[in-house]
Amino acid sequence: MANGQWYPPEWPARVRALAEGTLTPVAPRRAATVMLLKDTGAGTAVHMLRRRASMAFAGGAYAYPGGGVDPRDDDHTVRWAGPTRAWWAARLGVAESDAQAIVCAAVRETYEEAGVLLAGPAPDSVVGDTTGDDWEADRAALVARELSFAEFLDRRSLVLRSDLLGAWTRWITPEFEPRRYDTWFFVAALPEGQRTRNASTEADRTVWIAPREAAASYDKGELLMMPPTIATLRQLQQYDTAAEALAAAPGRDLTPVLATARLEDGEVVLSWPGHDEFTKHIPTGGAPQ
């Protein structure tokens, strides 16, 4: 393996089926993921988790906290700080109700998987330590989907801090995948007074790591990652502080990145527009090259 790109063994057959018109793509689900940043003496570090090897999808791969949107957060008005829902709708390219649910998913998943909560009792504050038993009970209820994030915010009388997030990029799972997501990637800085922990049942390890170091380990085949993960790490390398990355977010292009598959000279060519490093050539009956 030349690098750490995670590549499912069933992809070649599914790519060929899609290119030949015998595979019908499934509709992608809305999702959000957050690149949580903090400043260190050596520069910016990003919080990453390693998916358990037993996971059916991307087992052993490094990723960021993230997951699917809860439709219950579409139409329940929550206490909100920062840019308006209309602003977020325009930024994300969706309706206002979708924008609220996507931002809620980003904040909820960061809390569920990293124990970090981008919300506070007032529009200019964030909560402190969230490791107590009562917090953990609510977090477990969120994970089990017994409680929506909007309901959680209401119960705690908390204001969602949308101003602490920056929309970074958008990737849609390739059409040949049986499980597809339309995922918005966000950046956020670790709030003062909070700390991360491995709160996810899907991860067996979490790390704070410099984007450049993580990318170098991927290039050497030491860390497995999916294309969106390594692509965003390379983009983060140029920023020396979390504040710089957040300041750059509003200018980022959110045109969705979607892999394409085509038949060419007896092989399937799989490519991600704008990301040539991920291009794969799949010979008929063969493995990707």
XYZ file of C-alpha atoms in Angstrom:
289
model
C 0.000 0.000 0.000
C 1.550 3.291 -1.148
C -0.411 5.342 1.369
C -3.126 5.007 3.973
C -6.170 5.420 1.729
C -8.942 3.160 2.987
C -10.387 1.204 0.074
C -13.272 -1.280 0.589
C -12.737 -4.622 -1.168
C -16.228 -4.536 -2.696
C -15.672 -1.211 -4.464
C -14.324 -2.520 -7.817
C -17.412 -4.641 -8.503
C -19.780 -1.870 -7.431
C -17.926 0.749 -9.465
C -18.142 -1.447 -12.566
C -21.850 -2.012 -11.965
C -22.453 1.735 -11.649
C -20.427 2.505 -14.781
C -22.333 -0.182 -16.707
C -25.698 1.135 -15.518
C -26.724 -1.920 -13.483
C -26.469 -0.259 -10.065
C -29.042 2.261 -8.847
C -27.540 4.802 -6.406
C -29.223 5.215 -3.029
C -30.104 8.702 -1.797
C -27.487 10.159 0.597
C -28.398 11.058 4.175
C -27.492 14.461 5.606
C -24.529 14.385 7.984
C -22.041 16.662 9.723
C -18.521 16.254 11.054
C -16.284 18.620 13.025
C -12.548 19.205 12.867
C -11.931 20.277 16.457
C -8.751 22.354 16.751
C -6.557 23.601 19.562
C -3.349 25.614 19.687
C -0.167 24.027 21.029
C 3.405 25.193 21.402
C 4.151 23.483 18.078
C 1.149 24.904 16.210
C -2.408 23.745 15.617
C -3.552 20.224 16.497
C -6.739 18.489 15.384
C -8.747 15.954 17.364
C -9.098 12.602 15.584
C -10.535 9.231 16.497
C -9.716 5.774 15.171
C -12.721 3.704 14.203
C -12.768 0.241 15.748
C -11.439 -2.472 13.448
C -14.721 -4.333 13.928
C -16.706 -1.519 12.270
C -18.307 -2.582 8.992
C -17.445 0.745 7.368
C -13.902 2.173 7.462
C -12.779 -0.034 10.342
C -9.349 1.074 11.595
C -9.524 4.407 9.748
C -8.901 7.765 11.421
C -11.700 10.327 11.215
C -13.283 13.273 13.020
C -16.338 13.240 15.303
C -19.416 13.165 13.117
C -22.652 11.445 12.183
C -26.076 11.708 10.646
C -28.582 14.523 11.024
C -31.529 13.908 13.350
C -34.709 15.009 11.504
C -36.260 15.904 14.861
C -33.949 18.939 14.913
C -35.388 20.366 11.678
C -38.445 22.166 13.002
C -37.892 22.534 16.762
C -36.684 26.099 17.286
C -33.642 26.132 19.561
C -31.925 28.959 21.418
C -29.399 30.201 18.902
C -26.324 32.450 18.968
C -24.232 33.612 16.045
C -25.187 33.937 12.369
C -28.909 33.536 11.740
C -30.495 30.387 10.391
C -31.055 32.259 7.119
C -27.324 33.001 6.935
C -26.475 29.355 7.568
C -29.043 28.239 4.986
C -27.362 30.412 2.356
C -23.885 29.256 3.437
C -24.748 25.548 3.390
C -26.967 25.732 0.316
C -30.066 24.309 2.009
C -33.395 25.398 3.507
C -33.405 27.073 6.936
C -34.821 24.008 8.695
C -32.113 21.842 7.128
C -29.450 24.351 8.125
C -30.560 24.244 11.764
C -30.544 20.443 11.778
C -27.097 20.238 10.152
C -25.558 22.691 12.633
C -27.276 20.837 15.486
C -25.791 17.569 14.193
C -22.291 19.074 14.147
C -22.582 20.279 17.748
C -24.337 17.105 18.938
C -21.792 14.708 17.406
C -18.885 16.672 18.879
C -20.510 16.267 22.283
C -21.448 12.617 21.792
C -18.043 11.475 20.520
C -15.586 13.911 22.086
C -17.404 15.208 25.178
C -17.067 18.810 23.943
C -20.190 20.984 23.892
C -20.416 24.158 21.777
C -23.277 25.630 23.782
C -23.701 27.740 26.886
C -26.219 29.308 29.250
C -25.909 32.652 27.412
C -25.137 33.722 23.822
C -21.568 34.662 24.792
C -20.660 31.711 27.007
C -19.962 27.980 26.879
C -20.467 25.322 29.518
C -17.503 24.167 31.560
C -16.741 20.570 32.486
C -19.343 18.109 31.120
C -18.041 14.901 32.697
C -20.501 14.629 35.627
C -22.986 11.782 35.976
C -25.967 13.956 35.021
C -24.228 15.151 31.862
C -23.275 11.598 31.008
C -26.875 10.441 31.369
C -28.001 13.067 28.879
C -25.146 12.244 26.516
C -26.087 8.560 26.602
C -29.716 9.463 25.852
C -28.554 11.475 22.841
C -26.462 8.578 21.559
C -29.417 6.217 21.955
C -31.635 8.767 20.168
C -33.962 8.740 23.168
C -33.464 12.505 23.276
C -33.142 14.931 20.381
C -30.477 17.587 20.551
C -33.113 20.335 20.463
C -34.798 18.720 23.479
C -31.440 18.433 25.233
C -30.751 22.144 24.733
C -34.227 22.996 26.048
C -33.825 20.762 29.088
C -30.523 22.411 29.943
C -31.646 25.949 28.969
C -28.613 26.157 26.688
C -27.895 28.389 23.705
C -26.331 26.740 20.644
C -23.170 28.649 19.683
C -23.254 28.538 15.894
C -20.667 31.333 15.883
C -18.078 28.846 17.164
C -18.378 26.814 13.941
C -17.015 27.477 10.481
C -18.317 25.549 7.456
C -15.258 24.145 5.669
C -16.178 21.721 2.872
C -18.860 19.319 1.698
C -18.378 15.756 0.467
C -20.996 13.321 -0.822
C -20.349 9.586 -0.562
C -19.781 8.067 -4.041
C -22.874 6.832 -5.854
C -21.670 3.218 -5.836
C -21.647 3.007 -2.029
C -24.596 1.170 -0.422
C -24.499 3.580 2.549
C -24.258 7.208 1.449
C -23.949 10.553 3.254
C -24.053 14.182 2.194
C -21.587 15.509 4.764
C -20.760 19.074 5.732
C -17.348 19.453 7.393
C -16.939 22.184 10.016
C -14.008 23.613 11.967
C -14.221 24.666 15.612
C -11.792 25.579 18.371
C -11.765 23.657 21.651
C -13.583 25.938 24.130
C -11.622 27.149 27.123
C -12.335 25.019 30.174
C -13.428 21.930 28.236
C -11.410 18.848 27.394
C -11.849 16.000 24.955
C -12.272 12.348 25.836
C -13.040 9.175 23.935
C -16.781 9.071 24.467
C -17.568 7.137 21.286
C -18.403 3.439 21.265
C -17.244 3.397 17.630
C -13.647 4.465 18.390
C -10.841 2.637 20.167
C -8.394 5.556 20.228
C -8.400 9.347 20.090
C -5.462 11.676 19.490
C -4.586 15.333 19.215
C -2.255 15.501 16.236
C -0.776 18.193 13.996
C -2.392 18.065 10.528
C 1.046 17.904 8.903
C 2.073 14.969 11.110
C -1.165 13.096 10.402
C -0.813 13.676 6.659
C 2.800 12.457 6.711
C 1.745 9.282 8.542
C -0.972 8.723 5.931
C 1.557 9.171 3.117
C 3.751 6.494 4.712
C 0.810 4.100 5.048
C 0.853 4.281 8.846
C -2.604 5.862 9.310
C -5.674 4.749 7.364
C -8.034 7.510 6.202
C -10.844 8.088 3.762
C -10.326 10.717 1.005
C -12.254 13.552 2.744
C -10.185 13.146 5.907
C -6.752 13.352 4.319
C -7.936 16.095 1.946
C -9.049 18.310 4.837
C -5.873 17.598 6.804
C -3.809 18.838 3.881
C -5.959 21.985 3.738
C -5.463 22.651 7.465
C -1.664 22.456 7.253
C -1.293 26.092 6.216
C -2.890 27.523 9.365
C -0.750 28.146 12.440
C -3.659 28.723 14.834
C -7.245 27.606 15.256
C -8.340 31.244 14.910
C -6.693 31.466 11.486
C -8.549 28.383 10.276
C -11.863 29.700 11.594
C -11.247 33.059 9.930
C -10.653 31.301 6.603
C -13.828 29.198 6.789
C -16.321 31.782 5.414
C -14.326 31.996 2.192
C -14.210 28.263 1.599
C -15.984 26.788 -1.432
C -18.785 24.429 -0.356
C -19.458 22.972 -3.809
C -20.004 19.249 -3.071
C -17.170 16.864 -3.882
C -18.603 13.702 -5.452
C -16.564 10.841 -6.897
C -17.250 9.866 -10.495
C -16.742 6.484 -12.135
C -16.334 5.941 -15.875
C -15.366 3.111 -18.229
C -12.215 3.894 -20.198
C -10.016 1.571 -22.292
C -11.242 -1.581 -20.609
C -10.963 -0.310 -17.060
C -13.002 1.727 -14.613
C -11.525 5.088 -13.666
C -12.613 6.389 -10.253
C -11.877 10.050 -9.517
C -12.765 12.849 -7.133
C -12.989 16.228 -8.931
C -10.259 18.563 -7.720
C -8.443 15.787 -5.849
C -6.256 13.947 -8.337
C -4.358 12.023 -5.651
C -7.373 9.786 -5.065
C -7.815 8.675 -8.701
C -7.996 4.877 -9.055
C -7.799 2.705 -12.175
C -9.665 -0.573 -11.809
C -8.976 -3.197 -14.487
C -11.811 -5.534 -15.378
C -11.741 -8.239 -12.721
C -8.744 -6.650 -11.030
C -7.806 -4.606 -7.994
C -7.442 -0.794 -7.904
C -4.116 0.725 -8.934
